[in-house]
Every structure is written in C-alpha cells, then in structure tokens.
C-alpha cells in the first residue's frame, strides 16, 4: 500500500531551504507534494520565492537544506534527470529570435525523438493558438505569442509533468482561456501540473491544492475552497426590499446598521453565516425583490492572508 | 541526432546575424590583408606570410568574435532556464556552435591556405595541415571558454571585441618580428595567437619567434586546460549557482 502511494507522488519537496550567498533566505522549510494527475498552485507576491523554488526543481540551483524528488529522482543528486521528463514554461517570454514557430517546435520534437513531426507540430500550433504564425520568427512575436510558443515547446515533449511559471502572464484573454482549457485537458489525461502564478482566478479554476508563499515560507495551503474559509472575511450584501418602511422597522428591531442609496440597502456582516441568517429573516419579513451578495472570495481570502502575515 | 538538430538550430538561428558574420568572417580579415599587401613587397614569400596569418586571423574572427558571444548567451541565466527543460544539454549546444562556426570559417580558411601554400617556397603538407587543424581546435576552445567565463552577452559585446583586437594586434599576424625589440617579443610570446601562427607557418617554412616544439607544447597545454575548463563549465550541476 505504502509502495503504491509512493509511486503516485510526482513531486516531493521536503524541508526545502535555499539561502543565497548574500544570506537571503529565498525558501524556508518548504514541504510540497504533487501527486500524479494533480494540479498544484503556488501563489505569492513578487520575491516570495516561487521562481527560486522552480529553479531548484529544474536542477539549476542547489537546495541549501532539504530535498526535491521529481518522478522518484533526487534533484540534488541528479540535477539533469528532469531533462526530457518535465515540460517547462519559464516566466520570461524568451525564445530563439531567428527560428520560426514551426522550426522551433519541429526542432524540439526532433530533440525529444518524436515521430510524425509534421502532423503533430500542426496540431500543437493550432492547439496553442499560433495558427497563421507558423512562419513568424521569434523576434516578430509579441510577448503573449512567445508565451504560447513556450507552452507549445513544453507540450510537444509529451511529458507527464508540467512546471509552469506564470504561463498566462502577458497573454490576451482569449489565449489565456485557451491555455486554461489545455491545462484542464492535460489534467484529465492524468498529467501532473505545478503552477506558479499571480492569477488568483487561474489558480482557483485549475488547482486542486494551493500553497501560498510569503518571504519563502508556506503560510497557508489547501483547496481553493478551504483557503477561502481560512479566515473570516466580511460579506457585503446589497438588496432592494418592496416595502422600505417595513424594512427600516425590521432593521431597527435587529439593531443592524445599514446604508441606503435610493431604494438599495447596503449592509456589511463580519461573516457569511450571519449574512445567510439575516437574509432568511428578511425574506420572512419585509421581503427581497433584488439581491447582490459579495461573499468571502478566494481572492479576498488570499489577499487577507498575505496582508496579515506580511 | 541531437547534435545534428542542435547544429541545424544554430545555423537557422544565425540568419539574423548575417551582416555581423560577413563583417567578422570576410570583411575585416580581408581588408587587413588588402591594406598590408598594398604596403608590403609583392614577393611570393610576403603573400604567403600574410595569407598564413589570415588563416589564424579568420579563426580569431570566427571563434573569438562570434562563437564566444553565442556561448556567453547560452550561459545567461534566463537562457539556461530555457534550456533546462529542453531535451538537449548545454554541452551538446556548445559543441554544435563550435561545429557551425568551423563550417562558416572553412571556405575562407581553405582559400587562404591554398594562396599561402601556393606562394611559399617550402611546404611540409602534413605539418601545415596539422597546424591548421590544431589551430581550429585551439582557437575554438579558447573562444568558447571566453564566452563561458563572461556569461553575459551584453558585457561580452565590449570585452570580446577588445580581446579580439588585442590578440590580433599583439601577434605577428600581419607583420614580421625581425626588427622588434626584445620586450615586445616577450609580450608577443604570451599571446596564444603568436603560437598558433608559429605552428601554421612552420609548415610553410617560416621561422617564428620561438621553436615549433615550444609553440606546440604551449598550444597543447592551453587546449587541454581550456577543454577541461569548458567541460566543467557546460556540464556543471546547478548552473545558476555562483561558485
């Protein structure tokens, strides 16, 4: 049983600490696990240590303490073992300026030892939204298109693990959605995805588990739903009641302070549960003809967690 | 197969540097030769001397001015990151780049060697060809090592131009050493280009500042040390660590 469980772990980060020669602690005792078929998100502000973590995973930086195992290989002992086994999209839109989109994808496929290069490269180009740009050279592409090209080079390697460092930054809304669909489809096919991102919606939509890092430390982790409820966030409710006079009497009896704008009433509750209780009583009493609720969102929760800890 | 693909990527990758290639590989070496030929005696020996110098000057243009820039670009952190997850290692890419620049310099190398040989009174074909092959390897590994050492293409642009200029100026590429002072001669002997020239010209019967064997030992030791240095640099684990 234990052996089976172990074989399902794609990435295992244990007590990982990275201290740079200048004494800066970029990662501090990180413990992260990515199981096969899971999508894990790392969220944190700039300088939180996301890129340092990714660079250690790629074998470019040596952990000061702890270890990283990727697909069963200890990266500190075999830093080049990720080659050809991990698809990677770097944060910066860097590519080969003189190679066309098609040439680069074809070259990466050849380096990966793939067959049926023409057919597959066409599929990948279409999948990432670069159709019509096959003959464009790297230097002619926008930052967003370069990110799509990097995504394509990661995908053509057909690896079981993808490490993505802000894959949709600089990408327009249509292609951003396209990338999310690709990632969802890869997840459905059983691939593991490690996603470092600033985009809360992306993390919420794609990730099974999210780690929030600040100053190199994990300050919260869990599913997006769990993170949303980790701390109590205020809930704003706006509503219209058919009988304003009856409403005012009702609010007075409950000793609830409200703000009025024309016929819209606005109330803030410290917790979602109180809001739900109030709305049930409101429906029984003066009634509701329109309602807009701003519940404790994932974004707000993450923001509050970061703000409290920083 | 991976090496072949890396070579193909490098050749295609050089399309946007066509003008730089033309200047470094053709224009500068031939314009130097043209100016020197204009002011020197038009004897066969003189022409043989100039064109044998051009063999090494072409190698300096190709490997020190161009290859070192490409290698320094590969060693840039963001490029290392890009290559980290590509199924090709940095060593293979650097070897591919060395091969590509050898292919680029080969036509003019053959042309210069033919002109030099045709205009020289003595030819020891074996020694001459061996000298050229050893110089190809030695200058290539020197250029790649400079690139691996600098690791920053922006810094490299300035430093490498200066290194190329010094290597060619402080060496008897286009001038004879007969009338030079002893201090200048000693300075010339520090420069590896002087020894590459000595090895190449020895096959054509030209005597150098030092013996053929001395230059051979210098070049062999330098090539072995630099090969080892380059191997350590490009195959190093944790390439973004500052050691």
Short mmCIF file of C-alpha atoms in Angstrom, two decimals:
data_model
loop_
_atom_site.label_atom_id
_atom_site.label_comp_id
_atom_site.label_asym_id
_atom_site.label_seq_id
_atom_site.Cartn_x
_atom_site.Cartn_y
_atom_site.Cartn_z
CA UNK A 1 0.00 0.00 0.00
CA UNK A 2 2.77 2.36 1.01
CA UNK A 3 4.76 1.49 -2.14
CA UNK A 4 1.72 2.21 -4.31
CA UNK A 5 1.18 5.54 -2.60
CA UNK A 6 4.83 6.49 -3.08
CA UNK A 7 4.73 5.72 -6.78
CA UNK A 8 1.88 8.21 -7.17
CA UNK A 9 3.97 11.11 -5.94
CA UNK A 10 5.28 13.16 -8.87
CA UNK A 11 6.96 15.95 -6.92
CA UNK A 12 8.02 15.72 -3.32
CA UNK A 13 9.59 18.75 -1.70
CA UNK A 14 10.74 18.17 1.88
CA UNK A 15 12.06 20.78 4.29
CA UNK A 16 13.46 22.74 1.34
CA UNK A 17 15.53 25.75 2.27
CA UNK A 18 17.50 27.93 -0.09
CA UNK A 19 19.88 30.54 1.21
CA UNK A 20 21.72 32.66 -1.37
CA UNK A 21 25.41 33.56 -0.87
CA UNK A 22 24.33 37.06 0.23
CA UNK A 23 22.45 35.46 3.16
CA UNK A 24 18.96 35.97 1.73
CA UNK A 25 16.65 33.09 2.58
CA UNK A 26 14.57 32.60 -0.56
CA UNK A 27 12.86 29.35 0.51
CA UNK A 28 12.34 28.40 4.13
CA UNK A 29 11.49 24.80 5.11
CA UNK A 30 9.03 24.18 2.27
CA UNK A 31 7.04 20.94 2.18
CA UNK A 32 5.08 20.41 -1.02
CA UNK A 33 3.69 17.28 -2.58
CA UNK A 34 2.24 16.85 -6.05
CA UNK A 35 0.52 13.55 -6.76
CA UNK A 36 0.02 12.06 -10.20
CA UNK A 37 -2.82 13.81 -12.00
CA UNK A 38 -2.92 16.72 -9.57
CA UNK A 39 -2.59 20.40 -10.37
CA UNK A 40 -0.84 22.33 -7.64
CA UNK A 41 -0.67 26.10 -7.50
CA UNK A 42 1.92 28.29 -5.81
CA UNK A 43 0.72 31.80 -5.09
CA UNK A 44 2.72 34.63 -3.63
CA UNK A 45 3.77 38.21 -4.28
CA UNK A 46 6.92 39.12 -6.23
CA UNK A 47 10.04 37.97 -4.40
CA UNK A 48 8.13 35.34 -2.40
CA UNK A 49 10.47 32.61 -3.62
CA UNK A 50 8.38 30.97 -6.37
CA UNK A 51 10.99 31.24 -9.11
CA UNK A 52 13.77 30.08 -6.76
CA UNK A 53 11.68 27.01 -5.99
CA UNK A 54 11.13 26.34 -9.72
CA UNK A 55 14.85 26.80 -10.47
CA UNK A 56 15.72 24.24 -7.81
CA UNK A 57 13.19 21.85 -9.32
CA UNK A 58 14.91 22.25 -12.68
CA UNK A 59 18.31 21.48 -11.14
CA UNK A 60 19.66 24.98 -11.78
CA UNK A 61 20.04 25.90 -8.11
CA UNK A 62 21.17 23.67 -5.29
CA UNK A 63 18.97 23.42 -2.19
CA UNK A 64 20.77 24.60 0.95
CA UNK A 65 18.76 22.12 3.04
CA UNK A 66 16.11 19.52 2.36
CA UNK A 67 15.47 17.84 -0.96
CA UNK A 68 13.30 17.70 -4.05
CA UNK A 69 12.27 14.45 -5.68
CA UNK A 70 10.79 14.61 -9.14
CA UNK A 71 9.46 11.38 -10.64
CA UNK A 72 11.41 9.49 -7.99
CA UNK A 73 14.77 11.19 -8.64
CA UNK A 74 16.50 13.34 -6.07
CA UNK A 75 17.28 16.57 -7.93
CA UNK A 76 20.20 17.49 -5.64
CA UNK A 77 21.95 14.26 -6.64
CA UNK A 78 20.79 14.09 -10.26
CA UNK A 79 20.04 17.68 -11.32
CA UNK A 80 19.86 16.79 -15.00
CA UNK A 81 17.32 14.00 -14.51
CA UNK A 82 14.47 16.39 -15.34
CA UNK A 83 15.71 16.73 -18.94
CA UNK A 84 13.10 15.41 -21.33
CA UNK A 85 10.86 14.34 -18.44
CA UNK A 86 9.45 17.70 -17.46
CA UNK A 87 7.77 20.24 -19.72
CA UNK A 88 8.60 23.74 -18.56
CA UNK A 89 7.25 27.17 -19.38
CA UNK A 90 9.51 29.90 -17.95
CA UNK A 91 8.26 33.18 -16.58
CA UNK A 92 10.01 35.36 -19.15
CA UNK A 93 8.91 35.25 -22.80
CA UNK A 94 12.29 34.21 -24.13
CA UNK A 95 12.76 32.24 -27.30
CA UNK A 96 15.03 31.75 -30.27
CA UNK A 97 14.75 35.04 -32.19
CA UNK A 98 15.75 33.73 -35.61
CA UNK A 99 13.78 30.48 -35.61
CA UNK A 100 10.21 30.42 -36.91
CA UNK A 101 7.41 29.00 -34.79
CA UNK A 102 7.32 25.84 -36.88
CA UNK A 103 11.10 25.42 -36.93
CA UNK A 104 11.35 25.65 -33.15
CA UNK A 105 8.51 23.23 -32.49
CA UNK A 106 9.91 20.80 -35.05
CA UNK A 107 13.39 21.07 -33.53
CA UNK A 108 12.11 20.38 -30.01
CA UNK A 109 10.16 17.39 -31.34
CA UNK A 110 13.28 16.06 -33.02
CA UNK A 111 15.29 16.57 -29.83
CA UNK A 112 12.58 14.62 -27.97
CA UNK A 113 12.86 11.82 -30.53
CA UNK A 114 9.25 12.18 -31.71
CA UNK A 115 7.91 10.79 -34.92
CA UNK A 116 5.16 12.11 -37.26
CA UNK A 117 6.64 15.55 -36.71
CA UNK A 118 4.66 17.48 -39.33
CA UNK A 119 1.21 16.30 -38.28
CA UNK A 120 1.83 16.67 -34.55
CA UNK A 121 3.52 20.08 -34.86
CA UNK A 122 0.46 21.32 -36.81
CA UNK A 123 -1.83 20.06 -34.06
CA UNK A 124 0.19 21.70 -31.32
CA UNK A 125 0.43 25.02 -33.21
CA UNK A 126 -3.34 25.01 -33.63
CA UNK A 127 -3.94 23.91 -30.05
CA UNK A 128 -1.99 26.81 -28.52
CA UNK A 129 -3.45 29.37 -30.90
CA UNK A 130 -0.43 30.07 -33.08
CA UNK A 131 -2.08 29.02 -36.34
CA UNK A 132 -1.20 31.51 -39.07
CA UNK A 133 2.06 32.41 -37.32
CA UNK A 134 3.99 29.29 -38.30
CA UNK A 135 6.42 31.27 -40.44
CA UNK A 136 6.88 34.12 -37.96
CA UNK A 137 10.31 34.31 -36.42
CA UNK A 138 10.78 34.58 -32.66
CA UNK A 139 11.67 38.27 -32.80
CA UNK A 140 8.47 39.03 -34.70
CA UNK A 141 6.22 37.58 -31.98
CA UNK A 142 4.60 39.56 -29.20
CA UNK A 143 5.33 38.65 -25.58
CA UNK A 144 1.99 36.85 -25.39
CA UNK A 145 2.68 34.83 -28.55
CA UNK A 146 6.13 33.94 -27.20
CA UNK A 147 4.49 32.55 -24.08
CA UNK A 148 2.21 30.48 -26.32
CA UNK A 149 5.25 29.25 -28.22
CA UNK A 150 6.96 28.26 -24.98
CA UNK A 151 3.77 26.47 -24.00
CA UNK A 152 3.88 24.64 -27.33
CA UNK A 153 7.51 23.57 -26.82
CA UNK A 154 6.57 22.19 -23.41
CA UNK A 155 3.55 20.36 -24.80
CA UNK A 156 5.32 18.71 -27.75
CA UNK A 157 7.62 16.89 -25.35
CA UNK A 158 4.55 14.99 -24.08
CA UNK A 159 5.89 14.74 -20.55
CA UNK A 160 3.83 13.55 -17.60
CA UNK A 161 4.78 16.62 -15.58
CA UNK A 162 4.49 20.27 -16.50
CA UNK A 163 6.11 23.06 -14.49
CA UNK A 164 4.66 26.43 -15.40
CA UNK A 165 5.96 29.74 -14.11
CA UNK A 166 3.21 32.28 -14.76
CA UNK A 167 2.18 30.72 -18.06
CA UNK A 168 -0.58 33.19 -18.87
CA UNK A 169 1.11 36.45 -17.92
CA UNK A 170 1.17 38.79 -20.94
CA UNK A 171 -1.27 36.51 -22.77
CA UNK A 172 -4.53 38.00 -24.06
CA UNK A 173 -7.87 36.92 -22.61
CA UNK A 174 -8.79 34.59 -25.49
CA UNK A 175 -5.49 32.71 -25.43
CA UNK A 176 -5.44 32.73 -21.64
CA UNK A 177 -8.72 30.86 -21.70
CA UNK A 178 -7.31 28.55 -24.36
CA UNK A 179 -4.30 27.73 -22.17
CA UNK A 180 -6.56 27.02 -19.22
CA UNK A 181 -8.59 24.63 -21.34
CA UNK A 182 -5.38 22.88 -22.46
CA UNK A 183 -4.23 22.54 -18.85
CA UNK A 184 -7.63 21.16 -17.82
CA UNK A 185 -7.50 18.65 -20.64
CA UNK A 186 -3.93 17.62 -19.69
CA UNK A 187 -5.10 17.12 -16.12
CA UNK A 188 -7.97 14.95 -17.31
CA UNK A 189 -5.41 12.85 -19.17
CA UNK A 190 -3.61 12.21 -15.87
CA UNK A 191 -0.75 14.68 -16.16
CA UNK A 192 0.61 16.46 -13.10
CA UNK A 193 0.92 20.24 -13.24
CA UNK A 194 2.90 22.54 -10.99
CA UNK A 195 1.74 26.10 -11.49
CA UNK A 196 3.39 29.20 -10.06
CA UNK A 197 1.09 32.13 -10.67
CA UNK A 198 -0.12 35.57 -9.63
CA UNK A 199 -3.52 34.96 -11.21
CA UNK A 200 -5.98 34.00 -8.48
CA UNK A 201 -8.73 33.06 -10.94
CA UNK A 202 -6.34 30.76 -12.76
CA UNK A 203 -5.27 29.07 -9.53
CA UNK A 204 -8.85 28.76 -8.32
CA UNK A 205 -10.05 27.34 -11.62
CA UNK A 206 -7.24 24.88 -12.24
CA UNK A 207 -5.67 23.82 -8.95
CA UNK A 208 -6.61 21.00 -6.62
CA UNK A 209 -4.37 22.38 -3.94
CA UNK A 210 -2.83 25.79 -3.45
CA UNK A 211 0.21 26.83 -1.44
CA UNK A 212 0.51 30.48 -0.51
CA UNK A 213 4.13 31.52 -0.01
CA UNK A 214 5.41 34.69 1.56
CA UNK A 215 9.08 35.50 2.15
CA UNK A 216 9.97 31.93 1.25
CA UNK A 217 7.59 30.29 3.71
CA UNK A 218 4.31 28.48 3.16
CA UNK A 219 1.77 30.48 5.12
CA UNK A 220 -1.35 28.60 4.02
CA UNK A 221 -2.29 25.65 1.88
CA UNK A 222 -5.30 23.63 0.89
CA UNK A 223 -8.01 23.54 -1.75
CA UNK A 224 -9.23 26.92 -3.08
CA UNK A 225 -12.45 26.38 -1.10
CA UNK A 226 -10.53 25.68 2.09
CA UNK A 227 -8.35 28.75 1.61
CA UNK A 228 -11.46 30.89 1.04
CA UNK A 229 -12.69 29.96 4.51
CA UNK A 230 -9.37 30.03 6.34
CA UNK A 231 -10.01 33.44 7.79
CA UNK A 232 -13.23 35.26 8.47
CA UNK A 233 -13.87 37.80 5.75
CA UNK A 234 -16.62 40.39 5.78
CA UNK A 235 -19.60 39.87 3.49
CA UNK A 236 -21.28 42.75 1.71
CA UNK A 237 -24.93 42.46 0.82
CA UNK A 238 -26.96 44.88 -1.32
CA UNK A 239 -30.68 44.37 -1.67
CA UNK A 240 -33.98 46.02 -2.53
CA UNK A 241 -36.98 45.35 -0.34
CA UNK A 242 -40.51 46.08 -1.72
CA UNK A 243 -41.54 47.89 1.49
CA UNK A 244 -38.88 50.36 2.63
CA UNK A 245 -40.73 51.50 5.76
CA UNK A 246 -41.28 47.93 6.90
CA UNK A 247 -37.59 47.26 6.21
CA UNK A 248 -36.42 50.17 8.35
CA UNK A 249 -38.53 48.92 11.28
CA UNK A 250 -37.16 45.43 10.75
CA UNK A 251 -33.54 46.64 10.78
CA UNK A 252 -34.15 48.74 13.85
CA UNK A 253 -35.60 45.79 15.71
CA UNK A 254 -32.50 43.77 14.83
CA UNK A 255 -30.18 46.70 15.66
CA UNK A 256 -28.49 46.39 12.26
CA UNK A 257 -26.84 49.44 10.71
CA UNK A 258 -27.43 49.91 7.01
CA UNK A 259 -26.58 52.40 4.30
CA UNK A 260 -29.28 53.47 1.84
CA UNK A 261 -28.78 54.62 -1.75
CA UNK A 262 -32.15 55.40 -3.32
CA UNK A 263 -34.04 52.15 -2.84
CA UNK A 264 -30.90 49.98 -2.45
CA UNK A 265 -29.90 48.95 1.07
CA UNK A 266 -26.30 48.01 1.83
CA UNK A 267 -25.17 46.06 4.89
CA UNK A 268 -21.82 44.55 5.85
CA UNK A 269 -21.65 41.43 8.03
CA UNK A 270 -18.49 40.11 9.66
CA UNK A 271 -19.17 36.54 8.47
CA UNK A 272 -21.03 34.73 5.71
CA UNK A 273 -23.12 32.66 8.17
CA UNK A 274 -24.57 35.83 9.72
CA UNK A 275 -25.48 37.13 6.27
CA UNK A 276 -27.33 33.93 5.40
CA UNK A 277 -29.26 34.03 8.69
CA UNK A 278 -30.18 37.69 8.12
CA UNK A 279 -31.37 37.06 4.55
CA UNK A 280 -33.61 34.19 5.69
CA UNK A 281 -35.26 36.50 8.26
CA UNK A 282 -35.50 39.32 5.70
CA UNK A 283 -37.31 37.04 3.26
CA UNK A 284 -39.78 36.08 6.01
CA UNK A 285 -40.32 39.75 6.95
CA UNK A 286 -40.16 42.75 4.55
CA UNK A 287 -39.17 40.52 1.60
CA UNK A 288 -36.47 40.81 -1.10
CA UNK A 289 -37.01 41.94 -4.69
CA UNK A 290 -33.30 42.22 -5.69
CA UNK A 291 -30.12 40.94 -4.08
CA UNK A 292 -26.38 41.16 -4.71
CA UNK A 293 -24.03 39.35 -2.40
CA UNK A 294 -20.27 39.71 -2.21
CA UNK A 295 -19.30 36.60 -0.36
CA UNK A 296 -15.79 35.96 1.02
CA UNK A 297 -13.99 35.22 -2.22
CA UNK A 298 -10.81 33.26 -2.78
CA UNK A 299 -9.05 36.43 -3.94
CA UNK A 300 -10.07 38.33 -0.82
CA UNK A 301 -9.04 35.45 1.40
CA UNK A 302 -5.59 35.21 -0.20
CA UNK A 303 -5.19 38.97 -0.03
CA UNK A 304 -6.20 39.00 3.64
CA UNK A 305 -3.88 36.10 4.48
CA UNK A 306 -0.95 37.83 2.76
CA UNK A 307 -1.76 41.18 4.35
CA UNK A 308 -1.99 39.74 7.85
CA UNK A 309 1.24 37.79 7.57
CA UNK A 310 3.40 40.35 5.82
CA UNK B 1 20.74 13.05 -33.90
CA UNK B 2 20.50 15.64 -31.10
CA UNK B 3 23.81 17.17 -32.19
CA UNK B 4 22.58 17.35 -35.78
CA UNK B 5 19.35 19.08 -34.67
CA UNK B 6 21.33 21.49 -32.47
CA UNK B 7 23.60 22.32 -35.46
CA UNK B 8 20.58 22.92 -37.66
CA UNK B 9 19.01 25.19 -34.98
CA UNK B 10 22.26 27.16 -34.69
CA UNK B 11 22.59 27.65 -38.46
CA UNK B 12 18.98 28.82 -38.75
CA UNK B 13 19.48 30.91 -35.64
CA UNK B 14 22.29 32.84 -37.32
CA UNK B 15 20.09 34.20 -40.09
CA UNK B 16 19.58 37.48 -38.26
CA UNK B 17 23.33 37.88 -37.73
CA UNK B 18 24.23 37.69 -41.44
CA UNK B 19 25.78 41.15 -41.54
CA UNK B 20 27.83 40.54 -38.39
CA UNK B 21 29.04 37.24 -39.88
CA UNK B 22 30.04 38.91 -43.12
CA UNK B 23 31.95 41.64 -41.27
CA UNK B 24 33.77 39.33 -38.85
CA UNK B 25 34.49 36.48 -41.24
CA UNK B 26 35.11 38.22 -44.56
CA UNK B 27 35.32 42.00 -44.44
CA UNK B 28 37.71 42.63 -41.54
CA UNK B 29 40.28 39.85 -42.22
CA UNK B 30 40.38 40.54 -45.99
CA UNK B 31 40.55 44.31 -45.55
CA UNK B 32 43.53 43.91 -43.19
CA UNK B 33 45.20 41.62 -45.69
CA UNK B 34 44.46 44.08 -48.51
CA UNK B 35 45.98 47.03 -46.61
CA UNK B 36 49.07 45.02 -45.64
CA UNK B 37 49.55 43.73 -49.18
CA UNK B 38 49.36 47.28 -50.51
CA UNK B 39 52.28 48.40 -48.34
CA UNK B 40 54.49 45.30 -48.40
CA UNK B 41 56.73 43.77 -51.06
CA UNK B 42 54.73 41.78 -53.60
CA UNK B 43 57.02 38.75 -53.38
CA UNK B 44 55.51 35.27 -53.12
CA UNK B 45 57.05 34.92 -49.67
CA UNK B 46 55.33 38.11 -48.47
CA UNK B 47 51.96 36.99 -49.81
CA UNK B 48 52.42 33.53 -48.26
CA UNK B 49 53.22 35.15 -44.91
CA UNK B 50 50.17 37.44 -44.99
CA UNK B 51 47.72 34.71 -46.02
CA UNK B 52 49.09 32.23 -43.49
CA UNK B 53 48.44 34.96 -40.92
CA UNK B 54 44.95 35.32 -42.31
CA UNK B 55 44.25 31.67 -41.55
CA UNK B 56 44.66 32.36 -37.84
CA UNK B 57 43.02 35.81 -38.10
CA UNK B 58 39.94 34.17 -39.64
CA UNK B 59 39.82 31.69 -36.77
CA UNK B 60 40.05 34.55 -34.27
CA UNK B 61 37.22 36.34 -36.12
CA UNK B 62 35.03 33.27 -36.14
CA UNK B 63 35.66 31.80 -32.72
CA UNK B 64 36.70 34.71 -30.52
CA UNK B 65 34.49 37.42 -32.02
CA UNK B 66 31.42 35.31 -32.79
CA UNK B 67 31.41 31.90 -31.08
CA UNK B 68 32.32 33.38 -27.70
CA UNK B 69 29.30 35.71 -27.96
CA UNK B 70 27.00 32.78 -28.68
CA UNK B 71 28.43 30.73 -25.81
CA UNK B 72 28.13 33.66 -23.43
CA UNK B 73 24.46 33.96 -24.46
CA UNK B 74 23.89 30.26 -23.69
CA UNK B 75 25.35 30.75 -20.22
CA UNK B 76 22.95 33.60 -19.41
CA UNK B 77 20.60 32.60 -16.53
CA UNK B 78 17.37 33.05 -18.48
CA UNK B 79 18.72 31.03 -21.44
CA UNK B 80 19.97 28.29 -19.11
CA UNK B 81 16.47 28.21 -17.68
CA UNK B 82 15.04 27.90 -21.17
CA UNK B 83 17.36 25.00 -21.99
CA UNK B 84 16.89 23.35 -18.57
CA UNK B 85 13.77 21.52 -19.60
CA UNK B 86 14.63 21.05 -23.28
CA UNK B 87 15.82 17.53 -24.08
CA UNK B 88 19.32 18.71 -25.01
CA UNK B 89 22.20 19.52 -22.72
CA UNK B 90 24.27 22.69 -22.77
CA UNK B 91 27.42 20.78 -23.70
CA UNK B 92 25.77 19.49 -26.87
CA UNK B 93 24.63 23.01 -27.80
CA UNK B 94 28.14 24.44 -27.31
CA UNK B 95 29.69 21.64 -29.42
CA UNK B 96 27.06 22.34 -32.12
CA UNK B 97 28.01 26.01 -32.07
CA UNK B 98 31.72 25.15 -32.41
CA UNK B 99 30.92 22.95 -35.41
CA UNK B 100 28.76 25.63 -37.05
CA UNK B 101 31.44 28.31 -36.77
CA UNK B 102 34.00 25.85 -38.11
CA UNK B 103 31.76 25.26 -41.13
CA UNK B 104 31.39 29.01 -41.65
CA UNK B 105 35.12 29.72 -41.50
CA UNK B 106 36.15 26.71 -43.56
CA UNK B 107 35.77 28.18 -47.12
CA UNK B 108 37.97 31.20 -46.45
CA UNK B 109 40.35 29.04 -44.44
CA UNK B 110 40.83 26.73 -47.42
CA UNK B 111 41.20 29.72 -49.74
CA UNK B 112 43.82 31.39 -47.54
CA UNK B 113 45.67 28.09 -47.01
CA UNK B 114 45.77 27.49 -50.77
CA UNK B 115 47.05 31.02 -51.52
CA UNK B 116 49.63 30.79 -48.70
CA UNK B 117 50.83 27.36 -49.83
CA UNK B 118 50.98 28.42 -53.50
CA UNK B 119 53.13 31.45 -52.64
CA UNK B 120 55.52 29.72 -50.23
CA UNK B 121 58.81 28.19 -51.30
CA UNK B 122 58.73 25.36 -48.78
CA UNK B 123 55.69 23.25 -47.97
CA UNK B 124 55.51 20.48 -45.38
CA UNK B 125 51.95 19.48 -46.14
CA UNK B 126 51.48 17.20 -43.12
CA UNK B 127 52.79 19.78 -40.65
CA UNK B 128 50.84 22.59 -42.37
CA UNK B 129 47.51 20.70 -42.27
CA UNK B 130 48.15 19.50 -38.71
CA UNK B 131 48.92 23.09 -37.69
CA UNK B 132 45.65 24.32 -39.19
CA UNK B 133 43.62 21.55 -37.50
CA UNK B 134 45.27 22.18 -34.16
CA UNK B 135 44.65 25.92 -34.53
CA UNK B 136 40.98 25.30 -35.39
CA UNK B 137 40.56 23.31 -32.21
CA UNK B 138 42.71 25.58 -30.02
CA UNK B 139 41.09 28.87 -31.08
CA UNK B 140 37.60 27.31 -30.94
CA UNK B 141 38.07 26.10 -27.40
CA UNK B 142 39.63 29.46 -26.44
CA UNK B 143 36.63 31.35 -27.87
CA UNK B 144 34.09 29.05 -26.22
CA UNK B 145 35.92 29.31 -22.88
CA UNK B 146 35.92 33.12 -23.03
CA UNK B 147 32.15 33.02 -23.65
CA UNK B 148 31.60 30.55 -20.80
CA UNK B 149 33.66 32.74 -18.49
CA UNK B 150 31.87 36.02 -19.27
CA UNK B 151 28.30 34.53 -19.14
CA UNK B 152 26.74 37.85 -20.03
CA UNK B 153 26.26 38.72 -23.72
CA UNK B 154 25.92 42.45 -23.00
CA UNK B 155 29.27 42.61 -21.20
CA UNK B 156 30.71 40.21 -23.76
CA UNK B 157 29.95 42.57 -26.68
CA UNK B 158 32.51 45.06 -25.41
CA UNK B 159 35.04 42.73 -23.81
CA UNK B 160 35.21 40.26 -26.70
CA UNK B 161 35.79 42.95 -29.34
CA UNK B 162 38.67 44.22 -27.21
CA UNK B 163 40.12 40.73 -26.73
CA UNK B 164 39.99 40.01 -30.50
CA UNK B 165 41.64 43.32 -31.26
CA UNK B 166 44.44 42.76 -28.71
CA UNK B 167 45.02 39.16 -29.82
CA UNK B 168 45.47 40.20 -33.45
CA UNK B 169 47.38 43.41 -32.79
CA UNK B 170 49.83 41.90 -30.31
CA UNK B 171 50.77 39.00 -32.59
CA UNK B 172 52.82 38.75 -35.78
CA UNK B 173 49.71 38.10 -37.89
CA UNK B 174 50.36 40.78 -40.47
CA UNK B 175 53.88 41.96 -39.62
CA UNK B 176 57.33 40.43 -39.30
CA UNK B 177 59.04 40.21 -35.91
CA UNK B 178 62.57 40.67 -37.24
CA UNK B 179 63.02 44.30 -36.21
CA UNK B 180 61.04 44.21 -32.95
CA UNK B 181 62.57 44.91 -29.53
CA UNK B 182 63.10 42.13 -27.00
CA UNK B 183 60.37 43.33 -24.61
CA UNK B 184 57.80 43.40 -27.39
CA UNK B 185 58.93 39.95 -28.49
CA UNK B 186 58.37 38.61 -24.96
CA UNK B 187 54.90 40.18 -24.90
CA UNK B 188 54.12 38.54 -28.25
CA UNK B 189 55.12 35.15 -26.84
CA UNK B 190 52.47 35.41 -24.12
CA UNK B 191 49.77 35.69 -26.77
CA UNK B 192 48.43 32.26 -27.88
CA UNK B 193 47.84 33.64 -31.40
CA UNK B 194 51.62 34.01 -31.82
CA UNK B 195 51.98 30.27 -31.17
CA UNK B 196 49.11 29.30 -33.49
CA UNK B 197 50.80 31.39 -36.20
CA UNK B 198 54.13 29.73 -35.48
CA UNK B 199 52.63 26.24 -35.81
CA UNK B 200 50.77 27.06 -39.05
CA UNK B 201 53.69 28.95 -40.63
CA UNK B 202 56.17 26.29 -39.66
CA UNK B 203 54.51 24.03 -42.27
CA UNK B 204 55.33 26.67 -44.88
CA UNK B 205 58.94 27.05 -43.82
CA UNK B 206 58.61 30.37 -41.95
CA UNK B 207 60.58 30.61 -38.73
CA UNK B 208 58.87 32.15 -35.74
CA UNK B 209 59.80 33.88 -32.50
CA UNK B 210 60.26 30.54 -30.78
CA UNK B 211 60.70 26.95 -31.91
CA UNK B 212 57.91 24.83 -33.36
CA UNK B 213 58.12 22.44 -30.39
CA UNK B 214 57.78 25.25 -27.85
CA UNK B 215 54.70 26.58 -29.60
CA UNK B 216 53.28 23.07 -29.92
CA UNK B 217 53.71 22.48 -26.17
CA UNK B 218 52.14 25.88 -25.39
CA UNK B 219 49.13 25.23 -27.64
CA UNK B 220 48.63 21.64 -26.47
CA UNK B 221 48.75 22.55 -22.77
CA UNK B 222 46.44 25.51 -23.31
CA UNK B 223 43.97 23.41 -25.34
CA UNK B 224 43.87 20.63 -22.75
CA UNK B 225 43.38 23.07 -19.87
CA UNK B 226 40.69 25.04 -21.69
CA UNK B 227 38.88 21.89 -22.84
CA UNK B 228 38.74 20.76 -19.24
CA UNK B 229 37.59 24.21 -18.08
CA UNK B 230 34.87 24.32 -20.74
CA UNK B 231 33.71 20.79 -19.95
CA UNK B 232 33.38 21.69 -16.26
CA UNK B 233 31.54 24.92 -17.11
CA UNK B 234 28.99 23.46 -19.51
CA UNK B 235 28.41 20.18 -17.69
CA UNK B 236 28.32 21.76 -14.26
CA UNK B 237 25.44 20.86 -11.99
CA UNK B 238 23.32 23.70 -10.60
CA UNK B 239 24.42 26.10 -13.33
CA UNK B 240 22.82 29.18 -11.79
CA UNK B 241 24.80 28.85 -8.57
CA UNK B 242 27.63 31.34 -8.16
CA UNK B 243 30.76 29.33 -7.43
#
